């Protein structure tokens, strides 16, 4: 973790509770785009993603047309992966039909009890998939969302504060505590030794 933007993301955002359907749609979409890539690649392009996808406002992205899709496929400010772009657009259309707060409620209903999760001592102790992330991925897919496998679901859970995977010695480990389950704007967070 050598770049300042990565350190800032870790220290100020990663692992902090995120609520709100649009904020969670953004995180879910970015985690899907990250699949197979490094997080720093996505982080550095996040302003481009936000501009290209109307700030990840579900209602607006759901209205994107074929012209918008072609614009996205040609946009050098984002990852121009056809399958990931199509999944993001399809997910927005699906989510536009959900009641307000449904995405937030569904995601947070899969947060494990923090009392049963000891602090990881090293990054080797941090899982890539858990039973909760597998259940979350299954629930999201059942509701019609795409590109949401168990690994992507777990990365979302880590980034949005459903789990606290800051290692035991991490200076920001205690920062996410106490804010669990309360509505907060998406910000920037904690520094894992090598994660997020």
Tab-separated table of C-alpha atoms in Angstrom:
chain	number	residue	atom	x	y	z
A	1	UNK	CA	0.000	0.000	0.000
A	2	UNK	CA	2.374	2.656	-1.206
A	3	UNK	CA	0.235	5.224	-3.000
A	4	UNK	CA	-1.288	8.146	-1.086
A	5	UNK	CA	-4.726	7.678	-2.656
A	6	UNK	CA	-4.781	4.051	-1.544
A	7	UNK	CA	-3.708	4.964	1.990
A	8	UNK	CA	-6.385	7.671	2.145
A	9	UNK	CA	-9.043	5.229	0.942
A	10	UNK	CA	-7.997	2.691	3.547
A	11	UNK	CA	-7.728	5.188	6.393
A	12	UNK	CA	-10.879	7.157	5.698
A	13	UNK	CA	-13.297	4.886	3.854
A	14	UNK	CA	-12.681	1.137	3.688
A	15	UNK	CA	-14.670	-0.689	6.344
A	16	UNK	CA	-16.829	2.270	7.368
A	17	UNK	CA	-20.574	1.624	7.286
A	18	UNK	CA	-22.216	2.691	4.037
A	19	UNK	CA	-25.980	3.029	3.726
A	20	UNK	CA	-28.344	4.190	1.012
A	21	UNK	CA	-29.381	2.379	-2.139
A	22	UNK	CA	-27.430	4.637	-4.524
A	23	UNK	CA	-24.255	4.511	-2.410
A	24	UNK	CA	-24.481	0.726	-2.165
A	25	UNK	CA	-25.220	0.421	-5.887
A	26	UNK	CA	-22.020	2.363	-6.548
A	27	UNK	CA	-19.984	0.101	-4.284
A	28	UNK	CA	-21.544	-3.057	-5.708
A	29	UNK	CA	-20.859	-1.847	-9.253
A	30	UNK	CA	-17.258	-0.863	-8.513
A	31	UNK	CA	-16.573	-4.199	-6.801
A	32	UNK	CA	-17.897	-5.948	-9.909
A	33	UNK	CA	-15.668	-3.821	-12.139
A	34	UNK	CA	-12.727	-4.675	-9.867
A	35	UNK	CA	-13.136	-8.407	-10.487
A	36	UNK	CA	-9.855	-9.626	-11.966
A	37	UNK	CA	-8.153	-6.250	-11.471
A	38	UNK	CA	-6.413	-4.474	-8.619
A	39	UNK	CA	-8.484	-2.176	-6.422
A	40	UNK	CA	-6.106	0.739	-7.054
A	41	UNK	CA	-7.069	0.576	-10.744
A	42	UNK	CA	-10.721	1.107	-9.808
A	43	UNK	CA	-9.960	3.667	-7.117
A	44	UNK	CA	-8.013	5.851	-9.508
A	45	UNK	CA	-10.849	5.703	-12.023
A	46	UNK	CA	-13.653	6.234	-9.528
A	47	UNK	CA	-14.172	9.896	-10.542
A	48	UNK	CA	-14.488	8.723	-14.149
A	49	UNK	CA	-16.935	5.999	-13.144
A	50	UNK	CA	-19.024	8.485	-11.187
A	51	UNK	CA	-19.145	10.881	-14.130
A	52	UNK	CA	-19.914	8.130	-16.646
A	53	UNK	CA	-22.631	6.498	-14.520
A	54	UNK	CA	-24.500	9.650	-13.401
A	55	UNK	CA	-23.128	9.462	-9.873
A	56	UNK	CA	-24.521	5.915	-9.640
A	57	UNK	CA	-28.029	7.261	-9.109
A	58	UNK	CA	-30.077	4.135	-9.739
A	59	UNK	CA	-33.032	5.945	-11.302
A	60	UNK	CA	-30.794	7.747	-13.796
A	61	UNK	CA	-28.632	4.758	-14.750
A	62	UNK	CA	-31.800	2.678	-15.236
A	63	UNK	CA	-32.796	5.105	-17.999
A	64	UNK	CA	-29.531	4.743	-19.933
A	65	UNK	CA	-30.088	3.925	-23.601
A	66	UNK	CA	-28.103	2.005	-26.197
A	67	UNK	CA	-26.412	5.319	-27.011
A	68	UNK	CA	-25.283	5.585	-23.383
A	69	UNK	CA	-24.015	2.019	-23.524
A	70	UNK	CA	-21.912	2.817	-26.586
A	71	UNK	CA	-20.620	5.946	-24.846
A	72	UNK	CA	-19.570	3.838	-21.851
A	73	UNK	CA	-17.830	1.282	-24.060
A	74	UNK	CA	-15.764	4.113	-25.576
A	75	UNK	CA	-15.031	5.964	-22.309
A	76	UNK	CA	-11.305	5.766	-21.405
A	77	UNK	CA	-12.098	7.039	-17.885
A	78	UNK	CA	-13.642	3.708	-16.868
A	79	UNK	CA	-12.985	-0.002	-17.358
A	80	UNK	CA	-14.490	-0.707	-20.789
A	81	UNK	CA	-15.539	-4.272	-20.134
A	82	UNK	CA	-18.740	-5.040	-22.037
A	83	UNK	CA	-20.008	-7.703	-19.611
A	84	UNK	CA	-19.442	-5.478	-16.574
A	85	UNK	CA	-21.037	-2.444	-18.213
A	86	UNK	CA	-24.038	-4.515	-19.281
A	87	UNK	CA	-24.374	-5.962	-15.774
A	88	UNK	CA	-24.276	-2.476	-14.217
A	89	UNK	CA	-26.994	-1.228	-16.549
A	90	UNK	CA	-29.123	-4.340	-16.017
A	91	UNK	CA	-28.683	-4.082	-12.252
A	92	UNK	CA	-29.799	-0.446	-12.266
A	93	UNK	CA	-32.910	-1.367	-14.251
A	94	UNK	CA	-33.680	-4.172	-11.816
A	95	UNK	CA	-33.061	-2.016	-8.742
A	96	UNK	CA	-35.236	0.782	-10.118
A	97	UNK	CA	-38.202	-1.540	-9.549
A	98	UNK	CA	-37.340	-2.196	-5.892
A	99	UNK	CA	-38.876	-0.195	-3.081
A	100	UNK	CA	-36.626	2.533	-1.642
A	101	UNK	CA	-34.331	1.065	0.989
A	102	UNK	CA	-34.688	-2.532	-0.232
A	103	UNK	CA	-31.086	-2.829	-1.436
A	104	UNK	CA	-29.765	-1.364	1.812
A	105	UNK	CA	-31.949	-3.687	3.880
A	106	UNK	CA	-31.045	-6.771	1.852
A	107	UNK	CA	-27.304	-6.156	2.002
A	108	UNK	CA	-27.226	-5.258	5.699
A	109	UNK	CA	-29.408	-8.258	6.615
A	110	UNK	CA	-26.352	-10.383	5.755
A	111	UNK	CA	-23.960	-8.647	8.156
A	112	UNK	CA	-22.554	-11.253	10.547
A	113	UNK	CA	-22.554	-10.736	14.299
A	114	UNK	CA	-19.300	-8.867	14.987
A	115	UNK	CA	-18.995	-10.599	18.364
A	116	UNK	CA	-18.342	-13.883	16.579
A	117	UNK	CA	-15.557	-12.449	14.414
A	118	UNK	CA	-12.170	-12.091	16.082
A	119	UNK	CA	-9.829	-9.524	14.593
A	120	UNK	CA	-7.638	-11.041	11.897
A	121	UNK	CA	-4.031	-11.128	13.085
A	122	UNK	CA	-2.573	-11.076	9.569
A	123	UNK	CA	-3.906	-10.671	6.050
A	124	UNK	CA	-3.680	-14.440	5.692
A	125	UNK	CA	-6.502	-14.619	8.256
A	126	UNK	CA	-8.829	-12.537	6.068
A	127	UNK	CA	-11.146	-14.752	3.997
A	128	UNK	CA	-12.097	-14.128	0.374
A	129	UNK	CA	-15.524	-15.737	0.803
A	130	UNK	CA	-17.701	-16.475	3.825
A	131	UNK	CA	-21.040	-18.217	4.351
A	132	UNK	CA	-22.604	-14.751	4.709
A	133	UNK	CA	-21.132	-13.502	1.426
A	134	UNK	CA	-22.280	-16.669	-0.315
A	135	UNK	CA	-25.786	-16.121	1.063
A	136	UNK	CA	-25.720	-12.443	0.053
A	137	UNK	CA	-24.618	-13.293	-3.487
A	138	UNK	CA	-27.371	-15.876	-3.740
A	139	UNK	CA	-29.974	-13.394	-2.469
A	140	UNK	CA	-28.848	-10.683	-4.890
A	141	UNK	CA	-28.910	-13.109	-7.817
A	142	UNK	CA	-32.343	-14.376	-6.786
A	143	UNK	CA	-33.569	-10.779	-6.964
A	144	UNK	CA	-32.204	-10.466	-10.516
A	145	UNK	CA	-28.805	-8.830	-10.044
A	146	UNK	CA	-25.791	-9.828	-12.117
A	147	UNK	CA	-22.023	-10.047	-11.566
A	148	UNK	CA	-22.491	-10.565	-7.840
A	149	UNK	CA	-20.618	-13.721	-6.882
A	150	UNK	CA	-19.578	-14.612	-3.317
A	151	UNK	CA	-16.116	-13.028	-3.661
A	152	UNK	CA	-17.555	-9.767	-4.992
A	153	UNK	CA	-20.189	-9.876	-2.239
A	154	UNK	CA	-17.497	-10.302	0.415
A	155	UNK	CA	-15.426	-7.432	-0.986
A	156	UNK	CA	-18.602	-5.325	-0.787
A	157	UNK	CA	-19.149	-6.419	2.817
A	158	UNK	CA	-15.587	-5.400	3.697
A	159	UNK	CA	-15.712	-2.054	1.887
A	160	UNK	CA	-19.112	-1.081	3.292
A	161	UNK	CA	-18.468	-1.975	6.919
A	162	UNK	CA	-20.585	-5.110	7.260
A	163	UNK	CA	-17.403	-6.785	8.487
A	164	UNK	CA	-14.289	-5.286	10.018
A	165	UNK	CA	-11.300	-6.939	8.372
A	166	UNK	CA	-8.705	-4.444	9.515
A	167	UNK	CA	-5.992	-6.579	11.030
A	168	UNK	CA	-5.526	-6.544	14.780
A	169	UNK	CA	-2.563	-4.151	14.683
A	170	UNK	CA	-4.125	-1.755	12.156
A	171	UNK	CA	-4.345	1.784	13.507
A	172	UNK	CA	-7.817	2.220	12.018
A	173	UNK	CA	-9.307	-1.056	13.255
A	174	UNK	CA	-11.454	0.647	15.890
A	175	UNK	CA	-12.652	3.475	13.619
A	176	UNK	CA	-15.586	1.600	12.029
A	177	UNK	CA	-16.903	0.387	15.396
A	178	UNK	CA	-19.967	2.038	16.837
A	179	UNK	CA	-21.251	3.269	13.499
A	180	UNK	CA	-22.525	-0.121	12.404
A	181	UNK	CA	-26.037	-0.005	11.080
A	182	UNK	CA	-26.455	3.764	11.220
A	183	UNK	CA	-27.051	5.737	8.087
A	184	UNK	CA	-23.936	7.591	7.019
A	185	UNK	CA	-22.839	9.132	3.788
A	186	UNK	CA	-20.279	7.222	1.795
A	187	UNK	CA	-16.854	8.547	2.689
A	188	UNK	CA	-13.298	7.297	2.499
A	189	UNK	CA	-11.744	4.946	5.198
A	190	UNK	CA	-9.196	2.582	6.873
A	191	UNK	CA	-5.738	1.227	6.044
A	192	UNK	CA	-5.325	-2.535	5.933
A	193	UNK	CA	-1.723	-3.617	5.597
A	194	UNK	CA	-2.396	-4.765	2.041
A	195	UNK	CA	-6.132	-4.786	1.657
A	196	UNK	CA	-8.673	-3.654	0.613
